[in-house]
XYZ file of C-alpha atoms in Angstrom:
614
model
C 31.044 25.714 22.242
C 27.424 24.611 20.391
C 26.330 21.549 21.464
C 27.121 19.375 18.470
C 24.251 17.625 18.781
C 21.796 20.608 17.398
C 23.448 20.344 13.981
C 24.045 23.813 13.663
C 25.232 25.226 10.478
C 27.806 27.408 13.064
C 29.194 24.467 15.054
C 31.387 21.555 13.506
C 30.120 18.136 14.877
C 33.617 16.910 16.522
C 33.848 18.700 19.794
C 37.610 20.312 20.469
C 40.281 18.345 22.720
C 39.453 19.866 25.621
C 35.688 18.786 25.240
C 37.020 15.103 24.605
C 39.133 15.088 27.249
C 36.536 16.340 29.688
C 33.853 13.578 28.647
C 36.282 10.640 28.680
C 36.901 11.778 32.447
C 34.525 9.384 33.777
C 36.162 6.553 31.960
C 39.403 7.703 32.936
C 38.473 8.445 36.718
C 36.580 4.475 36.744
C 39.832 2.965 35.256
C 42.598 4.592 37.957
C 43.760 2.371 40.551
C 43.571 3.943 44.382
C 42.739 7.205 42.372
C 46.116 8.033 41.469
C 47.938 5.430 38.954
C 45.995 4.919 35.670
C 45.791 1.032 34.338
C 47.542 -0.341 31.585
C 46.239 0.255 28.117
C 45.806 -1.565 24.505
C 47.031 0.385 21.525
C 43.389 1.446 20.968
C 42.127 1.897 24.437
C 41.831 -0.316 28.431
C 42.847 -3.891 28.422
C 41.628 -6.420 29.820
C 43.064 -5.788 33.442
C 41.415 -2.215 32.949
C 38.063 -3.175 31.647
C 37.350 -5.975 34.614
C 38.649 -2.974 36.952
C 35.807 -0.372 35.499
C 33.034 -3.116 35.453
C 33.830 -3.707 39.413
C 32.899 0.012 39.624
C 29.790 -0.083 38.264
C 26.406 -0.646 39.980
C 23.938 -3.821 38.776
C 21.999 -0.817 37.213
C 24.503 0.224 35.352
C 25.623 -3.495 34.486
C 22.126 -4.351 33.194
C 21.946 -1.393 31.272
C 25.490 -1.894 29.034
C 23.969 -5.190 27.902
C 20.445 -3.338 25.708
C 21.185 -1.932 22.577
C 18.223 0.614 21.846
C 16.069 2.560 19.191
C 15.504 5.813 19.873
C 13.264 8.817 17.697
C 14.878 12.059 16.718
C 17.610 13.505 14.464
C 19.512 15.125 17.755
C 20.474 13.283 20.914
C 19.129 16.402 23.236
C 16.450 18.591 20.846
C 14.329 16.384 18.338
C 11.059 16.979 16.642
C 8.728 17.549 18.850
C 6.695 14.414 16.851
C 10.083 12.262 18.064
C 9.895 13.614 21.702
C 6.047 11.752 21.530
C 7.220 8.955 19.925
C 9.912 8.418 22.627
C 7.772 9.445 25.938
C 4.866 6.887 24.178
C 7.653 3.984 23.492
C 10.635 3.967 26.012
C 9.466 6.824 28.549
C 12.022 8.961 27.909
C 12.250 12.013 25.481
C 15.589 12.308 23.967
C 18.450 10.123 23.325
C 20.212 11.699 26.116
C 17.637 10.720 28.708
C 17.541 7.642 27.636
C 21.151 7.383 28.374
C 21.294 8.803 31.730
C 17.527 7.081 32.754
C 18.821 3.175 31.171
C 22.826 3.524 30.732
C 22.458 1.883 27.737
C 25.392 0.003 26.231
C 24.255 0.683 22.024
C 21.906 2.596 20.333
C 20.706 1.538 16.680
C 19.972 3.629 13.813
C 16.509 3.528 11.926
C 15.944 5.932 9.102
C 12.199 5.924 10.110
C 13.080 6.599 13.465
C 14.627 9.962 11.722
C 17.797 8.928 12.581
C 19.399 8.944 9.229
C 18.468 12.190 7.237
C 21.878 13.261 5.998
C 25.598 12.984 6.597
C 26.053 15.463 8.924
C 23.046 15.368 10.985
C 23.849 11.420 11.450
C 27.657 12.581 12.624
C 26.049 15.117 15.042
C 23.634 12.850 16.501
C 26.009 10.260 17.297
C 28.311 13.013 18.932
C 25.418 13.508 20.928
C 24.693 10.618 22.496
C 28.625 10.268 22.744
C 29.091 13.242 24.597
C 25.530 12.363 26.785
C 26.841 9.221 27.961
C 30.561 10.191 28.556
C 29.159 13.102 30.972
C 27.024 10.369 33.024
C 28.802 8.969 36.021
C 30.859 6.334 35.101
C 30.187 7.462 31.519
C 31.279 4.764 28.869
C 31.337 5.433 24.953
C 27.708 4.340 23.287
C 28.149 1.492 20.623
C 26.281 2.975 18.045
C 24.907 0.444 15.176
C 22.847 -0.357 12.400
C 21.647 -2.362 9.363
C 23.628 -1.527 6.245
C 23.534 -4.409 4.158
C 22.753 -2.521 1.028
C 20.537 -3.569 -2.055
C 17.253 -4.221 -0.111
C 18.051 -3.424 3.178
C 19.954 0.256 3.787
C 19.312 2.899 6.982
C 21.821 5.417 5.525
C 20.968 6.627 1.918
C 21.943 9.135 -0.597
C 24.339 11.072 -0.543
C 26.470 7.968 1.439
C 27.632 5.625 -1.342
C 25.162 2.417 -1.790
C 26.189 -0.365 -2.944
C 24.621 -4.002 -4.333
C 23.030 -6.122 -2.066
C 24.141 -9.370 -1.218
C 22.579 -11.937 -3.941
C 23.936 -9.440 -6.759
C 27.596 -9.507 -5.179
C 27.088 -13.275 -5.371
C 25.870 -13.353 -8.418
C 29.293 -11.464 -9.503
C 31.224 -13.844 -7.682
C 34.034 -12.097 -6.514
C 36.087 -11.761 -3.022
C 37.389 -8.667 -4.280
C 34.149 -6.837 -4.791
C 32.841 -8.078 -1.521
C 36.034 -6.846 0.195
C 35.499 -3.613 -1.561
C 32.210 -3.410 -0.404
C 32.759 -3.461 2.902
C 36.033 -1.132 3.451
C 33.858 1.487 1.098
C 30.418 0.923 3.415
C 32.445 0.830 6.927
C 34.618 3.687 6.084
C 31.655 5.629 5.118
C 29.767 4.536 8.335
C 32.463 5.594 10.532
C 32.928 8.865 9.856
C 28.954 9.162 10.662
C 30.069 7.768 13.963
C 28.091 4.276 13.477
C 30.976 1.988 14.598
C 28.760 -1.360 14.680
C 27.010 -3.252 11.339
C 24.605 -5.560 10.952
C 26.084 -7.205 8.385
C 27.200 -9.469 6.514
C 24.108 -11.410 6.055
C 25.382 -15.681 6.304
C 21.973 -17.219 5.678
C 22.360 -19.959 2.748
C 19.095 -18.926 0.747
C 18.285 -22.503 -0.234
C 14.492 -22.147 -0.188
C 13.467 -19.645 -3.278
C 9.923 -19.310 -1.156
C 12.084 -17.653 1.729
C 10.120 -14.111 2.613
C 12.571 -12.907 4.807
C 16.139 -13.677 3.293
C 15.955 -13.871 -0.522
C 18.013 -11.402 -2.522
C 19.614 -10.540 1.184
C 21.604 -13.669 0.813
C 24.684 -14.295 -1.812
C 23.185 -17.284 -2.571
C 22.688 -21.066 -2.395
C 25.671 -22.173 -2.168
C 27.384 -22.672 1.417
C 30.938 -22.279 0.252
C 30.558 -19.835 -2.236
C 28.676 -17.648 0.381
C 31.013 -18.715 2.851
C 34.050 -16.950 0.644
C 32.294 -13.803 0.318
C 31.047 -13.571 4.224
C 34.588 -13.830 5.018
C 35.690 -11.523 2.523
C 33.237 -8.363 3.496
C 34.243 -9.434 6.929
C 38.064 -8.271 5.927
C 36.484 -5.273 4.071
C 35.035 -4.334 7.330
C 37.888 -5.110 9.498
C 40.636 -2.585 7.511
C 37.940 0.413 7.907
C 37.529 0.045 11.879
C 33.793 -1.182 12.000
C 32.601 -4.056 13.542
C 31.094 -6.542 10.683
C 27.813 -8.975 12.174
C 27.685 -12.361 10.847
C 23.686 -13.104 10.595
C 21.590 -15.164 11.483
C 22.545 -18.279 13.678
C 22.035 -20.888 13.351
C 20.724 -19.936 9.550
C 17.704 -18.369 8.535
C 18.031 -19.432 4.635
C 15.361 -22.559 4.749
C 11.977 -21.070 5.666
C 8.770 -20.091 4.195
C 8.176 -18.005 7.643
C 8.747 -13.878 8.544
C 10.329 -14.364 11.398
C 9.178 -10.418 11.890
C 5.348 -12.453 11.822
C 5.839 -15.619 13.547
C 7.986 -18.196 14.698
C 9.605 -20.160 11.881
C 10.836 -23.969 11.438
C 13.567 -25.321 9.772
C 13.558 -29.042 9.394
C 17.163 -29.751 8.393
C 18.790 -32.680 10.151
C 22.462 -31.929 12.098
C 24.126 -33.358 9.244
C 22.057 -31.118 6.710
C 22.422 -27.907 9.023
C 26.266 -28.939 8.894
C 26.267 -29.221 5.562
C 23.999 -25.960 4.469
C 24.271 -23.585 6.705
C 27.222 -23.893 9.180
C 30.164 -23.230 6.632
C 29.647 -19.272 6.173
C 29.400 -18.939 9.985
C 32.022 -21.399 10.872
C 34.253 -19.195 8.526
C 32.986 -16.286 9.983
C 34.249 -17.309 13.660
C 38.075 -18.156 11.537
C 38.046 -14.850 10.160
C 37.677 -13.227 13.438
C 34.260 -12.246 13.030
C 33.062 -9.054 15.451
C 30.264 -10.021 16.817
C 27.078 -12.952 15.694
C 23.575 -12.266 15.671
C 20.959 -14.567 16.135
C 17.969 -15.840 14.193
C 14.420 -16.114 16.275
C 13.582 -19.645 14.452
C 13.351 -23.195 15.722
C 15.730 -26.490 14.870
C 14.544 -28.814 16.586
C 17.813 -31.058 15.084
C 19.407 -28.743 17.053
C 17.309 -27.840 20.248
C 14.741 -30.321 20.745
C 13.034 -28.122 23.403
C 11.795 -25.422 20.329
C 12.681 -22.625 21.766
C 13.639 -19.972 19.135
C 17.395 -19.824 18.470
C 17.726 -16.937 20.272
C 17.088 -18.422 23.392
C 18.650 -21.864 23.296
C 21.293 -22.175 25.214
C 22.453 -26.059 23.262
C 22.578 -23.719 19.984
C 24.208 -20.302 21.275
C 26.271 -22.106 24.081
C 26.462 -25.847 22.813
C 27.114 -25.584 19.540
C 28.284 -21.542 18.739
C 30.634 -21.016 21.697
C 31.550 -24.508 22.413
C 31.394 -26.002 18.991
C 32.558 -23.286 16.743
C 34.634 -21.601 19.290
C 33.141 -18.544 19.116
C 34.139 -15.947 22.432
C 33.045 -12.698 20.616
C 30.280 -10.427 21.013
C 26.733 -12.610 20.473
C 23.550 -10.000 19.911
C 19.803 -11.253 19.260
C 18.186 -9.578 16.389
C 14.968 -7.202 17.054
C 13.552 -8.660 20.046
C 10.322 -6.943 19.218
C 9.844 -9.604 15.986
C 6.995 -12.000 16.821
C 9.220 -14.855 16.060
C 10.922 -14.819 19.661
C 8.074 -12.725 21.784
C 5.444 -15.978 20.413
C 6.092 -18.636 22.997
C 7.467 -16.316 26.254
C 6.445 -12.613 27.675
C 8.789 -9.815 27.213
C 10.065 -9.635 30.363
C 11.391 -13.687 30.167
C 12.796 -12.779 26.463
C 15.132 -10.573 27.582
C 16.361 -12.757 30.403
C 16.227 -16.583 28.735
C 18.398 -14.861 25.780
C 21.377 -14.197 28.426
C 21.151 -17.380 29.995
C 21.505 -18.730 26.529
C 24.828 -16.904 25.961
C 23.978 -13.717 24.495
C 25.654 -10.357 25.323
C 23.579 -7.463 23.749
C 19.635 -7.424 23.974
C 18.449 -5.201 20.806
C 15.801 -3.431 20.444
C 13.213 -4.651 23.086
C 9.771 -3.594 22.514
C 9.594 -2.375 26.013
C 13.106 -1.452 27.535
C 11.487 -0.691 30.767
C 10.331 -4.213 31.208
C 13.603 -6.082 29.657
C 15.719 -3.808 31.768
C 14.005 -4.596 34.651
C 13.135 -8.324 34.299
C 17.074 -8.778 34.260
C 17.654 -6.500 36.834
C 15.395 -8.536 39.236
C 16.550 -11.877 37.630
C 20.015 -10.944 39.292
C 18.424 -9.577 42.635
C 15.739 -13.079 42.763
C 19.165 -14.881 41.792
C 18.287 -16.422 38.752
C 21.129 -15.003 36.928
C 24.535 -13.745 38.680
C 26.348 -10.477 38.184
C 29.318 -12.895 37.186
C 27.119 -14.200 34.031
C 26.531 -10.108 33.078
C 29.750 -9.221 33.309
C 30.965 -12.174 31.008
C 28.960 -10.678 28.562
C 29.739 -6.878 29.450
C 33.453 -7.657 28.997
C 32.967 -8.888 25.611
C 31.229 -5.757 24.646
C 33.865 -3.461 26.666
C 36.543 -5.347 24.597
C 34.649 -4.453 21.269
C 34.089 -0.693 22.372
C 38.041 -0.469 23.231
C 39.103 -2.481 19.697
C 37.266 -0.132 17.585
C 38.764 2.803 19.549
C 35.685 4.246 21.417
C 37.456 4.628 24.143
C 40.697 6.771 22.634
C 38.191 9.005 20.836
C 34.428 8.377 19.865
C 33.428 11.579 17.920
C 33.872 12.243 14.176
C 33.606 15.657 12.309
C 32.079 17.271 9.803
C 35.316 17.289 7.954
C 35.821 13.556 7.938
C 32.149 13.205 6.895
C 33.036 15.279 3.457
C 36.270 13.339 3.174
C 34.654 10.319 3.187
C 31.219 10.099 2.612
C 29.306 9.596 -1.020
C 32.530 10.335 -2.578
C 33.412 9.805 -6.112
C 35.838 7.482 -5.793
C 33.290 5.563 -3.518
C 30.295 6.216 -6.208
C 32.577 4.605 -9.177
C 33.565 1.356 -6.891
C 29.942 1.078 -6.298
C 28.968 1.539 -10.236
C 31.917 -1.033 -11.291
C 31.203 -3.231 -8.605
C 27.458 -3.386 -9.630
C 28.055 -3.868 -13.589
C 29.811 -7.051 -12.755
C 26.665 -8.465 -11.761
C 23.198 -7.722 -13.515
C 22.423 -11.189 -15.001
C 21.138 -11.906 -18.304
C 18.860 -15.052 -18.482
C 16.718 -14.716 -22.028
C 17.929 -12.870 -25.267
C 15.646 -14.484 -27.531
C 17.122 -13.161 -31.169
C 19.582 -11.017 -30.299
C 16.870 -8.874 -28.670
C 19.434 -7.029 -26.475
C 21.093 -4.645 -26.896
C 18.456 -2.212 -27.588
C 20.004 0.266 -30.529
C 18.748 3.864 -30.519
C 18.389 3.983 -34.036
C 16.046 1.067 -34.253
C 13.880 1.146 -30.735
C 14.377 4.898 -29.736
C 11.542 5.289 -27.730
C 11.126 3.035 -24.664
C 7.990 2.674 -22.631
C 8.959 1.748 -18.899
C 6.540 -0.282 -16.812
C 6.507 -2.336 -13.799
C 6.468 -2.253 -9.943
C 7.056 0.696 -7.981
C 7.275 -1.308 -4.401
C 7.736 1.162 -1.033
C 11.616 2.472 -1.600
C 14.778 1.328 0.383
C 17.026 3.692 1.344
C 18.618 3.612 -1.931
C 16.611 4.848 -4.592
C 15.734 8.507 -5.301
C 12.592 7.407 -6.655
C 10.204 4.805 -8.085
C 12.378 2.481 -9.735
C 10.079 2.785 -13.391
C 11.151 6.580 -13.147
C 14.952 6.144 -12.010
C 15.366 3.313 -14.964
C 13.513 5.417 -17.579
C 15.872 8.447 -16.615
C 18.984 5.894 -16.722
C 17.832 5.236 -20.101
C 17.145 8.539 -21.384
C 20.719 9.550 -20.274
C 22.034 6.618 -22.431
C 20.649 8.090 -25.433
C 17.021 6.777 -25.206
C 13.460 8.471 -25.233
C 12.114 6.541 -22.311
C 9.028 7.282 -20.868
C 7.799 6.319 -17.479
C 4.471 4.365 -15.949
C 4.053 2.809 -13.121
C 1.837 -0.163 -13.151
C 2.279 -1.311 -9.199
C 3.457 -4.773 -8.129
C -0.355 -5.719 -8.282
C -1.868 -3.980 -11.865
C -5.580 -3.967 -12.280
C -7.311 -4.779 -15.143
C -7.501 -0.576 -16.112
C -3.908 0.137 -15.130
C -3.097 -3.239 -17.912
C -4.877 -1.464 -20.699
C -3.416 1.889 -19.787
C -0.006 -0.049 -20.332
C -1.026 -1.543 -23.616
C -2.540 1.220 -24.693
C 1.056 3.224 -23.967
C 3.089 0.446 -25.286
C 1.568 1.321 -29.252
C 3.510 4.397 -29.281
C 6.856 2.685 -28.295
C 9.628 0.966 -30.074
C 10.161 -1.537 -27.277
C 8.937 -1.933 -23.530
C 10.582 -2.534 -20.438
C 9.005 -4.096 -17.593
C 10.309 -3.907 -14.252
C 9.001 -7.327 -12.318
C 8.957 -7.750 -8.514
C 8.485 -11.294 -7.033
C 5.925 -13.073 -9.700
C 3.671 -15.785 -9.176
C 1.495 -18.185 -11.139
C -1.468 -15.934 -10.356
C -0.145 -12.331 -10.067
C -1.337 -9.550 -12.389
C 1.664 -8.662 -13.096
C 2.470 -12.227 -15.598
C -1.026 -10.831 -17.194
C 0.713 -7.518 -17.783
C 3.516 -9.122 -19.299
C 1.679 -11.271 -21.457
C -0.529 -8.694 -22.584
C 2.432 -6.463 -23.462
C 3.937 -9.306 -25.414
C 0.632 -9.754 -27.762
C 1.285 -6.065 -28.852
C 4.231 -7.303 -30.582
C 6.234 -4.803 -29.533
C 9.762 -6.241 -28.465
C 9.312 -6.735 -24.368
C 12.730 -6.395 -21.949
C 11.618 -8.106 -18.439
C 13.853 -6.928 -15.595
C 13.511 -8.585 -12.156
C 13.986 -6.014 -9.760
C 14.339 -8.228 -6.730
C 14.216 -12.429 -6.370
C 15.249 -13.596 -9.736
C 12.757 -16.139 -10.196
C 10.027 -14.218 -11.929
C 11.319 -16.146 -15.247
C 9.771 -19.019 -14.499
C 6.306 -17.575 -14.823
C 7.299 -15.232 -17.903
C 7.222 -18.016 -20.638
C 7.471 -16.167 -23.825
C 9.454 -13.087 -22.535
C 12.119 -12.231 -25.299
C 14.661 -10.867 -23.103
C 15.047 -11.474 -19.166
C 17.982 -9.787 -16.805
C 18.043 -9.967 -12.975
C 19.310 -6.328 -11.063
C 18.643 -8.184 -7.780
C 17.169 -4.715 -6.223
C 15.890 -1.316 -7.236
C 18.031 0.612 -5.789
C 19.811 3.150 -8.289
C 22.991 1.751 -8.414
C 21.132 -1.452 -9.430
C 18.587 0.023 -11.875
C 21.142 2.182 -14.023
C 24.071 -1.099 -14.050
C 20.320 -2.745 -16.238
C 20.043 0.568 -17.838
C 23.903 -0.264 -18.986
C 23.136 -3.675 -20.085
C 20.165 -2.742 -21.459
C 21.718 -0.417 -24.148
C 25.137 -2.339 -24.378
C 27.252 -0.073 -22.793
C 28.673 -3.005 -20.973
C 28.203 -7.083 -20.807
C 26.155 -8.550 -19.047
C 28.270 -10.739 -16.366
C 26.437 -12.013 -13.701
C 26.120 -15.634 -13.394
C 23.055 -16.844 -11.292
C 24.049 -17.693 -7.393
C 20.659 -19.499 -7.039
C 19.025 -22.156 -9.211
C 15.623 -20.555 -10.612
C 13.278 -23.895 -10.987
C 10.331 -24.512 -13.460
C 7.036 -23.518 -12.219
C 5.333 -26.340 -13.337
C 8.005 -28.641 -11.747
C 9.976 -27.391 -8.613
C 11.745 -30.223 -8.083
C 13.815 -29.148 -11.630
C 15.939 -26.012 -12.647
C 14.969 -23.932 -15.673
C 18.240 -22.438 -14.831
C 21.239 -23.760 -12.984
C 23.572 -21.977 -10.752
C 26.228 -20.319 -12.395
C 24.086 -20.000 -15.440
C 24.213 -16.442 -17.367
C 24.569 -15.149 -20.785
C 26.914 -12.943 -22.701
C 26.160 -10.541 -25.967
C-alpha cells in the first residue's frame, strides 16, 4: 500500500486494518503484562493501570520527549518541499516530521499554515496519518497528539474549503450558548476528520482593556460571566465531536497593553480584582471538564510576587490552578518561543522551570534540541524526578486514550468529504454569523442601502495581511458580497495606513458613486485612515463605516452616518455586513464591550449590550 503520507491521488489517506493493527503493535506489545496477558482497557483505549504500566517501559528519553509538543515544515510527514526539508534541518535538525519523531519521540505536533501544514483537506488528513503511522512504527510507538489554533475570526490555521466560522468577540456580541455550542461541534468535527484531535481554543481572556494588542476581537468580551457562559458552552460543542477544547490563557491575558509575542507583559489587578475579572470563565472551564489549560507568559505580581511569567510560577499553575480551582487535567504553555517567557531566563531553564511549575506539555520551543535536553539533564543532575514527568505524561496518556488515539488514530479521505466545508456546516456558519454584525450609527435611516436609489457602491478601506479565512482582500470580498446582492460595487483598496495620493484617489472615485463603504481596521486619533473618512464624508456622498476588527473605530469617526462592527474580515464576516448592509437581514448584534469616547476614556459612547435595529 502507498504511504499515505505522499498524498497521492491513487492512495486513500486511512491505511487498511491490517496497517492499523501492525502500527498499534508497539502500544499493544508495551501494555501486555509478562508478554502474554494484555491489561485492562477504557471504552476508548488503556486505563489507568495500563498507561502507568507503558510509561514504566519507557526510557527517560522517551519520557522527556512525550512532554514537547512541536512545529514542524512540510505538507507530508516523510517527503516535503525540499524548501521545508531546509527549514527543518536549519530549525529542529531534523528533515521530516518522521525524523523528528523517531530523533525526539515527541508527544504532539502543532499545525501552522505557514509552516505548510494546512494546504487542503486531504493533504492535512494525510499528513497527520503520517506522523501517526511514523510514531506507531517507533519502538514503543505511542499515537502523536496532533493540535492547533482554530479559534476562527482572526485567528484560523485551517481555511477554505473547512467551514470558518466567527471569531470570538462576534459570537459574544450575538450572545448565545447555542451558537457557541454550534461552533464548536461544527469546528471539532471538521478538525477531526483532518486528524487534528487537540484545539487551542476557546480563548477565556476577559478583554477589559480596549488598548489590548494581543486579545481584542479574540475575546467574547468584557464581561466575566457572560464570557464565562459561552467558554463553557464551545467547551460542550467540542466535547460531543471528540476534540480536546483549550481554555486560554491563565491566569488571563485580557488587561494588557503588552504582545506577549514582544515582551513580557503586566497586569496590575489585585487578587480580589483577578477574582472578580478574570477567574470566572476559567473556573467554569475546570466545572465543565475542560481538556486541557494553557498558559499566558505575563506577570501578576497579586498573584506571584516573584514576577516570573505565568508560565513558570508554580503559586499560579500549582497554588492557585491545581490546588485552588481543582484543576488535574492536561496544563500546556503557549509558544515558548514568544519573548514574553524567553525575557527573564535562557531557553534551556524555560523549558524546565515550566514543569516544575506544573505544566505537562512544552509547545513549540524555539530550540527543541536544547529544551529536550535541559530536561533530560535536569532529571539526570536531579533537579527534577522521573516521578514529576510521569505525573505529567499520565495526564497526557489519559487525554490521547479519551479521545481514542489509541483504538484508532487515522482518518480517511472519505470522512474528510463527509465532513469537511460541508453545506450544512457553511449555512450554520452563515446563520450563526448574521446574528451578530452590530449596528452602532444609522444617522437618517441611512441603512439599508436600496438599489434603486444608491446602485453603485464604491468600496474602500484596509486590506490588512489575510487570516486563514478570507479568499481575498476584504475591500474585494465585500464589494463582490455586494454585487451578488444586487449592487454595482466597485473595489479600492486604500491600506490600513492611506497616504495623502491614495486619499484623493478615493475621493476622486467616490464622485462616481451613489454611496461609499469604508472598511476600518483599528483607528486612532492620528491615523490616516479618520482623514480618509472625513474626506469621504465632505463629498457628500452617503458614507457606510464598517469596522473590520476592534469595534472601537467609532469613537474617532464623529460624523460617520452609518457605523456596523463585523468583528473580522474573514468572508463569513464580510458578506453577514454585506447582508446588513442591503437589508437582507437585521442587524442583531449587541456590543460585548463598552466602546468609550476618545476625548474621555474614562466614559462610554456606547454601553455594553448597546445595538440598533432597522
Amino acid at each position: 500500500m502507498p504511504d499515505s503520507s505522499t498524498g497521492s491521488t491513487g492512495s486513500t489517506a486511512r491505511p487498511s486494518r491490517r496497517t492499523v493493527l501492525a502500527a498499534t503493535a508497539g502500544v499493544t506489545t508495551a501494555l501486555a503484562a509478562g508478554g502474554t496477558v494484555h491489561a485492562a482497557t477504557g471504552p476508548h483505549g488503556p486505563d489507568d493501570k495500563s498507561l502507568r504500566a507503558l510509561i514504566s517501559r519507557m526510557t527517560l528519553e522517551e519520557k522527556v520527549g512525550q512532554l514537547f509538543v512541536m512545529r514542524v515544515y512540510g505538507h507530508s510527514a516523510t517527503d516535503p518541499d525540499q524548501a521545508d526539508i531546509d527549514a527543518n534541518l536549519e530549525e529542529i535538525g531534523v528533515r521530516t516530521a518522521a525524523e523528528l519523531l523517531a530523533r525526539y519521540r515527541v508527544g504532539g505536533i502543532i499545525y501552522f499554515a505557514w509552516a505548510h501544514n494546512t494546504r487542503a483537506p486531504h493533504q492535512i488528513a494525510d499528513l497527520s496519518n503520517g506522523i501517526q503511522k511514523a510514531s506507531l512504527g517507533l519502538p514503543r510507538g505511542l499515537p502523536v497528539l496532533i493540535s492547533t489554533d482554530q479559534e476562527h475570526g482572526i485567528v484560523a490555521r485551517v481555511g477554505q474549503p473547512a467551514t470558518l466560522l466567527p471569531g470570538a468577540m462576534a459570537v459574544g456580541a450575538g450572545g448565545s450558548r447555542a451558537d457557541a455550542g454550534a461552533l464548536g461541534r461544527v469546528a471539532g468535527r471538521e478538525l477531526r476528520a483532518l486528524g487534528i484531535r487537540q484545539n487551542y481554543s476557546p480563548v477565556a481572556d476577559v478583554n477589559v482593556n480596549p488598548a489590548n494588542p494581543v486579545i481584542g476581537v479574540r475575546s467574547f468580551g468584557s464581561d466575566p460571566e457572560a464570557v464565562a457562559r459561552l467558554v463553557t458552552s464551545e467547551i460542550k460543542g467540542y466535547e460531543t465531536s471528540g476534540v480536546a477544547s483549550t481554555a486560554k490563557h491563565f491566569p488571563g491575558h485580557g488587561d494588557t497593553v503588552t504582545d506577549s509575542h514582544d515582551d513580557l507583559p503586566y497586569i496590575h489587578h489585585t487578587r480580589e480584582q483577578w477574582d472578580e475579572l478574570d477567574a470566572p470563565p476559567f473556573r467554569a472551564a475546570v466545572a465543565a471538564g475542560i481538556d486541557s489549560i494553557m498558559t499566558a507568559h505575563i506577570v501578576v505580581p497579586a498573584l506571584d510576587g516573584s514576577e516570573d511569567p505565568a508560565t513558570l510560577s508554580h503559586p499560579i499553575l500549582t497554588g492557585i490552578l491545581r490546588d485552588e480551582l481543582g484543576y488535574d487535567g492536561v496544563v500546556v504553555t503557549d509558544s515558548l518561543g514568544m519573548e514574553g517567557v524567553r525575557t527573564k531566563y535562557g531557553d534551556d531553564r524555560v523549558a524546565v522551570l515550566a514543569l516544575k511549575a506544573g505544566v505537562d506539555q512544552l509547545l513549540n520551543p524555539p530550540s527543541l534540541d536544547v529544551a529536550w535536553n535541559a530536561v533530560l539533564n535536569a532529571v539526570r543532575d536531579g533537579e527534577l524526578t522521573e516521578d514529576r514527568l510521569e505525573e505529567s505524561i499520565l495526564r497526557v496518556l489519559r487525554l490521547k486514550a479519551r479521545l481514542g488515539l489509541f483504538k484508532d488514530p487515522y482518518v480517511s479521505h472519505a470522512g474528510v468529504d463527509r465532513t469537511v466545508g460541508t453545506r450544512a456546516h457553511l449555512a450554520t456558519a452563515d446563520r450563526i454569523t448574521e446574528r451578530t454584525t452590530t449596528l452602532l450609527v444609522n444617522e437618517g435611516g441611512l441603512l439599508p442601502l436600496s438599489r434603486r436609489r444608491q446602485p453603485r457602491l464604491l468600496v474602500v478601506g484596509a486590506d490588512p495581511a489575510s487570516p486563514s479565512g478570507t479568499t481575498g482582500p476584504p475591500t474585494g470580498v465585500l464589494a463582490d458580497a455586494l454585487t451578488g446582492l444586487g449592487f454595482t460595487a466597485t473595489a479600492l483598496s486604500t491600506g490600513t495606513a492611506p497616504s495623502g495620493a491614495t486619499i484623493a484617489k478615493a475621493v476622486a472615485a467616490a464622485q462616481d458613486a451613489d454611496a461609499v463603504i469604508v472598511g476600518t481596521y483599528n483607528v486612532s486619533a492620528s491615523s490616516s485612515q479618520k482623514t480618509l473618512v472625513e474626506q469621504l464624508l465632505a463629498t457628500g456622498k452617503p458614507v457606510v463605516a464598517v469596522a473590520i476588527r476592534n469595534p472601537y473605530d467609532v469613537a474617532h469617526l464623529p460624523g460617520v452616518q452609518a457605523y456596523l462592527a463585523s468583528y473580522s474580515w474573514t468572508d463569513v464576516e464580510l458578506r453577514a455586513a454585506a447582508r446588513v448592509i442591503a437589508g437582507r437581514v437585521n442587524p442583531r448584534g449587541t456590543l460585548p464591550v463598552p466602546v468609550q469616547r476618545a476625548d474621555d476614556p474614562a466614559a462610554a459612547l456606547y454601553p455594553v449590550g448597546y445595538g440598533l435595529r432597522f
